Amino acid sequence: MLQRLRENKSAQGTLLALPTILWMFVLLIIPLLLTLVISFGRRTADGGVIFTFTLENYTRLLGYDTSCDTGASACFNPLYMQILGRSLSLAFNTTVWVIALAYPLAYFIARANPKRRNTFLFLVLIPLWTNFVIRVYAWMMLLRKEGAINIILGSIAHLLHIPFQPLEMLYTPGAVLVGMIYEFLPFMILPIYTSLEKIDLSLYEAAADLGANGIKTFLRVTLPLSMPGVVAGTILVFIPVMGTFIVSDILGGRQVILVGNLIQRQFLDARDPTFGSAASLILMIMTLIVTYFYTRKFGFGEEIVVA
Amino acid sequence: MNPFRRHPVIQIATLLVYIFLYAPIVVLILYSFNASRANVTFEGFIPRVSNRVEMQGSLVKASPCGAFHWFCELSKNRDVVNAAGNTLKIAFTSTILSTIIGTMAALALQRYEFKLKPFSQLSLYIPIVIPEIVMGIGILTLFSQLFGLLNGWFGLTGGARLSLGLGTVIVSHIAFSIPFVTLVVQARLQGFDKSFEEAAMDLGANEWTTFRRVTLPMILPGILSGGLLAFTLSLDDFVITFFTNGPGSTTLPIYVYGLLRRIITPQVNALSTVWILTVFIAVLLLQLIQNREQKQN
Amino acid sequence: MAHEFAVELRDVVKQFVTPEGNLLNAVDHVTMQIKNGEFFSMLGSSGCGKTTSLRMIAGFEWPTGGEVYIEGEAMGHTPPFLRKVNTVFQSYALFQHMTVYQNVAFGLEMEGADKNEIEKRVKRALEMVQLTGMERRRPKQLSGGQQQRVAVARALVKVPDVLLLDEPLGALDLKLRKEMQLELKALQQQLGITFVYVTHDQEEAMTMSDRIAVMSKGKVQQMGTPVEIYERPANRFVADFIGESNFLEGRLKSLSAKEACVVVPQLNAELTGIPVSHGLAVGEEVTVSIRPEKVHIAEKGMSQNTFKGKVTNTVYIGTDTHVFTDVHGKSIKVFEQNRISRLDPGSFYTVGQQVILVMMPENVLILKKD
């Protein structure tokens, strides 16, 4: 029997991959399918699911509301579309800011003395290794009315004899944006660094030899060659931002609601798993669509992720 | 040769970004020594060491541990210790299992063709490109439906009831770790020369002995990298743990999150500081070990 | 327990699917018998099927058709660790994470030998390849030549029925390679083990082998001793691949057991030679092969096989002078050994010089036209 197995290479492969296949099937495929099925269901009073087929949840997401103020039977409630839109624009803004902040740093490290590079990278990685939740909490401390930033601003104002009102920074969309940027900045620095570091130095020399000045070299040589890193970083930032709920929960309070919060609340507070599943599915589809078009245009940047 | 390296704009930008990265952490650590229990403003360090805790309003005037008062409180906090224990239990268990399973998958994907290969590759790719919350609530849904069904069929009640707990968390952690372990080990397998395995078999070793004595030692660095990654992912995970944990399986990130929504004392800061320092020291040790190994070669 | 043939391949075929989806026979109906105790080489350029054949003997590949026999026993799908053959790999494949001692001992551990015996045998094996004292070193710390010896020791310590060597000297520099060739040959003669050697270097094969199988495109073109292969090539491919040849086309005018006469329009003459290929018939189109060292530049001609030529180029090699001549518009190469030491350029052949070329009939080989 062992000899039979020896001869059948395909069976060997299947056997080795079997635990993975089972695990991913049970804990990824089935949950996703369940989510799909439930999203077409109806909730019971105590948060359970009635398995039926209705498009209620989806229409509700798109704005079709049956409980209207004006007394009409149906009206347009843009609440959920707004949430989706807000999440998309937040993800977009975060990504842009993160690229803007990460690029110079990555550039600096890539061009630094090779002996020092590891130290600089190390310094970038340490905040990453402290826990997500802790990092968000840290910003909470900074942004509060009595927080560090206000204290510093207050002292400066005091020195300059300017009247100072502590800024209300916490529980605003701005706070959430800053929090997101802070959380995901390292995820952009590393891929950009990796792709910049791979650029053969002789390319710069060749460009100079052919008459390109600093800016031209950057625009025509450096930037294009660093694109795989930017792409990889974007995927590492955009997708999580779309789904994160902690940052908006802690730094945004009840004021800033993103898709992640919506989904979280449906499952915990509102106890409507059907609506939550629909929202979750829409989130996943949106992320996949954006990723698909993005990678179609710019490539996968896979080689960066592995490094 | 590169014109931009010394450009002041780049250097200033870099410095600012580094400050941006570290300012919150510095403040965090500072406040873990805060004399004020309310932890709203920084009221200075705790002045005196004494036999018992002396409070004045919300200010701690003296404490047996002096400035490290909140760290002492932390160590007496049962919940934190439990949460830390859970976190480690979950991390070790899920790391060991996901590393074994992921390594097997990497070997399968790198060396064999089989019918379910495209399915495997796809299902390993999906967790990386979808938001964690989608996977989280999917798994939650699975467990709640499954447990509801099983509890009903077998009439399980009370202690025998199936519910969310350590088991569900561990199983979920393994699920999101496997893709990463597989990715890392596969990358390592890419350059592997098969003639070493052929040589071993040529000399009389069967497939299992060959794997054990030749293949495994040679891909071990890759497996360890994968394992380390899995460990880190598990230790730090919030979202998936959030949806799959139950009473008694709280992990540190979940615990901190819970604290943030209630009363915030400098204990939270103390916990954060301990966490940061532990990570820092661990990474430093790892780097030193790596450097030593490189020097040996 | 020695069978007549250490290794036998009977009508062995190995088929692969190319990336484009076509079927390709890397080994195409190969039959060969390798005698016990002989040094046997498979010679050919890359892609000829020699390495694939070797791997099928070792057990790393299984034949698509036909059968491999080792000591008279059909191997079928037997895995490598159950065959009494051992391989020396092209890349040596030394276990990097083990010492030299552990590498050589590995095969003995697999046999279940006890520690003392292993120690004795490893010591002896390392002595055999002159690496005593290197036991504790790691492969990385050894030179290419030393690594190669460890690979040989590791394979030989198990005293296999057959030792397979897959281009083991390819990575070494010329001088070292020549040294190792002699050493390996001496080792084989001393131990009496059958060696099956794969190489693309004809000089190497000729130097070391008792018999050679010349292969091309998955088929055996000729099998024989170095002398047989060189002096009596079976076809144009072998005549061209081994050494150098002058090739002429012609029609067979007359044929007997020992002599044949060919009309060669290219030289506007008739050549007398010996028939080498089997089954030649009068009137048939044939190929004539004459080795350059067997064309003589003479003072005067003979009654047959004599031509007037003009020197077009000379190349001084040291041991020989290669003289390129033009005979009736056809280029004929002549290799003349430099028997007399001379420095005066005028005494070598000059371009444009008229020479008389003579070919002894026993050097004119008549082959079937492909």
Tab-separated table of C-alpha atoms in Angstrom, chain A residues 43-277:
chain	number	residue	atom	x	y	z
A	43	ARG	CA	-33.947	38.039	12.065
A	44	THR	CA	-35.857	36.592	14.939
A	45	ALA	CA	-36.751	38.667	17.950
A	46	ASP	CA	-33.899	37.337	20.056
A	47	GLY	CA	-31.182	37.684	17.459
A	48	GLY	CA	-31.481	34.375	15.696
A	49	VAL	CA	-31.931	33.712	12.029
A	50	ILE	CA	-34.899	32.650	9.982
A	51	PHE	CA	-33.595	31.007	6.862
A	52	THR	CA	-35.594	32.353	4.025
A	53	PHE	CA	-34.916	34.340	0.922
A	54	THR	CA	-35.495	38.041	1.021
A	55	LEU	CA	-33.634	41.014	-0.284
A	56	GLU	CA	-34.710	43.192	2.622
A	57	ASN	CA	-31.262	43.566	4.080
A	58	TYR	CA	-29.746	44.665	0.846
A	59	THR	CA	-32.461	47.093	-0.025
A	60	ARG	CA	-32.157	48.520	3.438
A	61	LEU	CA	-28.472	49.037	2.876
A	62	LEU	CA	-29.161	50.822	-0.336
A	63	GLY	CA	-31.539	53.158	1.408
A	64	TYR	CA	-34.997	51.673	1.155
A	65	ASP	CA	-36.580	52.353	4.500
A	66	THR	CA	-40.015	51.246	5.617
A	67	SER	CA	-40.205	53.312	8.784
A	68	CYS	CA	-40.465	56.877	7.543
A	69	ASP	CA	-41.009	60.117	9.457
A	70	THR	CA	-43.279	61.550	6.837
A	71	GLY	CA	-45.751	58.741	7.274
A	72	ALA	CA	-45.136	57.410	3.798
A	73	SER	CA	-44.845	53.660	3.413
A	74	ALA	CA	-41.398	53.807	1.961
A	75	CYS	CA	-38.746	56.468	1.650
A	76	PHE	CA	-35.081	56.905	1.047
A	77	ASN	CA	-32.764	56.612	4.008
A	78	PRO	CA	-29.259	57.379	2.951
A	79	LEU	CA	-27.766	56.403	6.302
A	80	TYR	CA	-26.104	53.191	5.234
A	81	MET	CA	-24.888	54.479	1.915
A	82	GLN	CA	-23.348	57.342	3.806
A	83	ILE	CA	-21.570	54.923	6.056
A	84	LEU	CA	-20.212	53.042	3.075
A	85	GLY	CA	-19.167	56.262	1.425
A	86	ARG	CA	-17.525	57.550	4.567
A	87	SER	CA	-15.551	54.325	4.905
A	88	LEU	CA	-14.390	54.465	1.302
A	89	SER	CA	-13.303	58.051	1.543
A	90	LEU	CA	-11.569	57.431	4.862
A	91	ALA	CA	-9.702	54.489	3.383
A	92	PHE	CA	-8.740	56.590	0.417
A	93	ASN	CA	-7.611	59.565	2.486
A	94	THR	CA	-5.682	57.385	4.866
A	95	THR	CA	-3.891	55.707	1.998
A	96	VAL	CA	-2.917	58.994	0.418
A	97	TRP	CA	-1.640	60.447	3.672
A	98	VAL	CA	0.191	57.265	4.522
A	99	ILE	CA	1.953	57.245	1.165
A	100	ALA	CA	2.891	60.893	1.615
A	101	LEU	CA	4.388	60.255	5.036
A	102	ALA	CA	5.907	56.860	4.337
A	103	TYR	CA	7.708	57.669	1.126
A	104	PRO	CA	10.244	60.174	2.461
A	105	LEU	CA	11.048	57.932	5.406
A	106	ALA	CA	11.406	54.838	3.232
A	107	TYR	CA	13.542	56.830	0.853
A	108	PHE	CA	15.753	58.030	3.654
A	109	ILE	CA	16.321	54.560	5.023
A	110	ALA	CA	16.924	53.050	1.585
A	111	ARG	CA	19.608	55.611	0.830
A	112	ALA	CA	21.165	55.489	4.254
A	113	ASN	CA	24.429	53.868	5.217
A	114	PRO	CA	23.869	50.104	4.989
A	115	LYS	CA	25.126	49.564	8.507
A	116	ARG	CA	22.583	51.967	9.933
A	117	ARG	CA	19.689	50.762	7.847
A	118	ASN	CA	18.742	47.910	10.126
A	119	THR	CA	18.580	50.260	13.073
A	120	PHE	CA	16.262	52.634	11.245
A	121	LEU	CA	14.059	49.755	10.183
A	122	PHE	CA	14.068	48.430	13.694
A	123	LEU	CA	12.812	51.797	14.920
A	124	VAL	CA	9.989	51.630	12.420
A	125	LEU	CA	9.033	48.136	13.442
A	126	ILE	CA	8.887	48.606	17.209
A	127	PRO	CA	5.639	50.598	17.217
A	128	LEU	CA	4.243	47.959	14.909
A	129	TRP	CA	4.939	45.245	17.418
A	130	THR	CA	3.165	46.974	20.251
A	131	ASN	CA	-0.428	46.041	20.230
A	132	PHE	CA	-2.970	47.649	17.954
A	133	VAL	CA	-5.311	48.500	20.799
A	134	ILE	CA	-2.540	50.058	22.844
A	135	ARG	CA	-1.520	52.291	19.981
A	136	VAL	CA	-5.081	53.564	19.607
A	137	TYR	CA	-5.265	54.215	23.320
A	138	ALA	CA	-2.059	56.215	23.095
A	139	TRP	CA	-3.680	58.589	20.632
A	140	MET	CA	-6.676	58.841	22.881
A	141	MET	CA	-4.390	60.161	25.563
A	142	LEU	CA	-2.820	62.659	23.208
A	143	LEU	CA	-5.991	64.012	21.685
A	144	ARG	CA	-8.115	64.504	24.766
A	145	LYS	CA	-9.071	67.976	25.863
A	146	GLU	CA	-6.640	67.583	28.740
A	147	GLY	CA	-4.299	65.533	26.664
A	148	ALA	CA	-0.676	66.092	25.825
A	149	ILE	CA	-1.227	68.011	22.602
A	150	ASN	CA	-3.553	70.484	24.175
A	151	ILE	CA	-1.171	70.926	27.088
A	152	ILE	CA	1.690	71.712	24.734
A	153	LEU	CA	-0.403	74.040	22.624
A	154	GLY	CA	-1.686	75.662	25.769
A	155	SER	CA	1.806	76.326	27.065
A	156	ILE	CA	2.879	77.802	23.749
A	157	ALA	CA	-0.195	80.016	23.675
A	158	HIS	CA	0.487	81.018	27.226
A	159	LEU	CA	4.041	82.005	26.311
A	160	LEU	CA	2.809	84.052	23.407
A	161	HIS	CA	0.006	85.548	25.481
A	162	ILE	CA	-2.653	84.284	23.119
A	163	PRO	CA	-5.970	83.241	24.565
A	164	PHE	CA	-6.306	79.505	24.228
A	165	GLN	CA	-9.280	77.225	24.195
A	166	PRO	CA	-8.397	73.531	24.368
A	167	LEU	CA	-9.154	71.920	21.025
A	168	GLU	CA	-11.824	69.292	20.832
A	169	MET	CA	-9.886	66.770	18.876
A	170	LEU	CA	-11.209	63.535	20.213
A	171	TYR	CA	-14.413	62.055	18.892
A	172	THR	CA	-14.078	63.758	15.526
A	173	PRO	CA	-13.530	62.390	12.034
A	174	GLY	CA	-10.103	63.983	12.108
A	175	ALA	CA	-9.160	61.936	15.138
A	176	VAL	CA	-10.169	58.751	13.351
A	177	LEU	CA	-8.100	59.736	10.319
A	178	VAL	CA	-5.036	60.420	12.438
A	179	GLY	CA	-5.536	57.155	14.275
A	180	MET	CA	-5.788	55.205	11.041
A	181	ILE	CA	-2.713	56.884	9.620
A	182	TYR	CA	-0.779	56.059	12.750
A	183	GLU	CA	-1.876	52.445	12.798
A	184	PHE	CA	-1.015	51.692	9.191
A	185	LEU	CA	1.984	53.878	8.466
A	186	PRO	CA	4.560	51.099	9.092
A	187	PHE	CA	2.721	48.857	6.642
A	188	MET	CA	3.507	51.298	3.872
A	189	ILE	CA	7.027	52.144	4.942
A	190	LEU	CA	8.296	48.582	4.694
A	191	PRO	CA	7.129	47.686	1.175
A	192	ILE	CA	8.245	51.031	-0.262
A	193	TYR	CA	11.593	50.623	1.439
A	194	THR	CA	11.994	47.128	0.019
A	195	SER	CA	11.315	48.188	-3.552
A	196	LEU	CA	13.524	51.285	-3.272
A	197	GLU	CA	16.351	49.252	-1.830
A	198	LYS	CA	16.250	46.890	-4.754
A	199	ILE	CA	16.999	49.629	-7.261
A	200	ASP	CA	20.421	49.100	-8.713
A	201	LEU	CA	22.567	52.115	-7.916
A	202	SER	CA	24.078	52.058	-11.370
A	203	LEU	CA	20.699	53.131	-12.730
A	204	TYR	CA	21.121	56.494	-11.060
A	205	GLU	CA	24.555	56.785	-12.541
A	206	ALA	CA	23.216	55.902	-15.969
A	207	ALA	CA	20.504	58.529	-15.693
A	208	ALA	CA	22.998	61.166	-14.656
A	209	ASP	CA	25.276	60.126	-17.464
A	210	LEU	CA	22.426	60.637	-19.891
A	211	GLY	CA	21.700	64.112	-18.629
A	212	ALA	CA	18.898	63.778	-16.102
A	213	ASN	CA	18.934	66.066	-13.096
A	214	GLY	CA	17.752	65.146	-9.618
A	215	ILE	CA	14.043	65.701	-10.109
A	216	LYS	CA	13.925	64.052	-13.502
A	217	THR	CA	15.790	61.039	-12.178
A	218	PHE	CA	13.312	60.731	-9.371
A	219	LEU	CA	10.268	61.057	-11.578
A	220	ARG	CA	11.452	58.859	-14.419
A	221	VAL	CA	13.587	56.258	-12.656
A	222	THR	CA	13.018	56.060	-8.904
A	223	LEU	CA	9.294	56.564	-8.752
A	224	PRO	CA	8.287	54.008	-11.388
A	225	LEU	CA	10.635	51.409	-9.930
A	226	SER	CA	9.207	51.896	-6.468
A	227	MET	CA	5.649	51.372	-7.637
A	228	PRO	CA	5.464	47.660	-6.712
A	229	GLY	CA	6.173	48.681	-3.134
A	230	VAL	CA	3.527	51.388	-3.215
A	231	VAL	CA	1.026	48.909	-4.625
A	232	ALA	CA	1.789	46.273	-2.020
A	233	GLY	CA	1.580	48.903	0.704
A	234	THR	CA	-1.719	50.223	-0.582
A	235	ILE	CA	-3.267	46.794	-0.435
A	236	LEU	CA	-1.908	46.348	3.085
A	237	VAL	CA	-3.464	49.659	4.142
A	238	PHE	CA	-6.640	50.115	2.165
A	239	ILE	CA	-8.259	46.801	2.969
A	240	PRO	CA	-7.783	46.866	6.739
A	241	VAL	CA	-8.899	50.491	6.990
A	242	MET	CA	-12.141	49.563	5.316
A	243	GLY	CA	-12.787	46.938	7.948
A	244	THR	CA	-11.380	48.381	11.169
A	245	PHE	CA	-13.819	49.326	13.880
A	246	ILE	CA	-11.605	49.870	16.903
A	247	VAL	CA	-10.124	53.141	15.760
A	248	SER	CA	-13.473	54.682	15.024
A	249	ASP	CA	-14.905	53.161	18.164
A	250	ILE	CA	-12.333	54.560	20.545
A	251	LEU	CA	-11.268	57.740	18.806
A	252	GLY	CA	-14.546	58.532	17.124
A	253	GLY	CA	-16.964	57.630	19.867
A	254	ARG	CA	-20.537	57.469	18.728
A	255	GLN	CA	-20.008	60.214	16.213
A	256	VAL	CA	-18.030	58.457	13.522
A	257	ILE	CA	-19.543	55.292	12.241
A	258	LEU	CA	-17.803	53.209	9.624
A	259	VAL	CA	-18.757	49.971	7.974
A	260	GLY	CA	-16.773	48.062	10.541
A	261	ASN	CA	-18.704	49.661	13.372
A	262	LEU	CA	-21.952	49.010	11.593
A	263	ILE	CA	-21.213	45.347	11.255
A	264	GLN	CA	-19.924	45.052	14.799
A	265	ARG	CA	-23.018	46.709	16.215
A	266	GLN	CA	-25.397	44.561	14.225
A	267	PHE	CA	-23.859	41.480	15.682
A	268	LEU	CA	-23.495	42.659	19.231
A	269	ASP	CA	-25.853	45.465	20.106
A	270	ALA	CA	-28.637	45.345	17.601
A	271	ARG	CA	-28.526	41.554	17.342
A	272	ASP	CA	-29.431	41.470	13.705
A	273	PRO	CA	-27.039	38.977	12.185
A	274	THR	CA	-28.855	39.023	8.857
A	275	PHE	CA	-28.334	42.724	8.325
A	276	GLY	CA	-24.794	42.499	9.638
A	277	SER	CA	-24.029	39.664	7.243
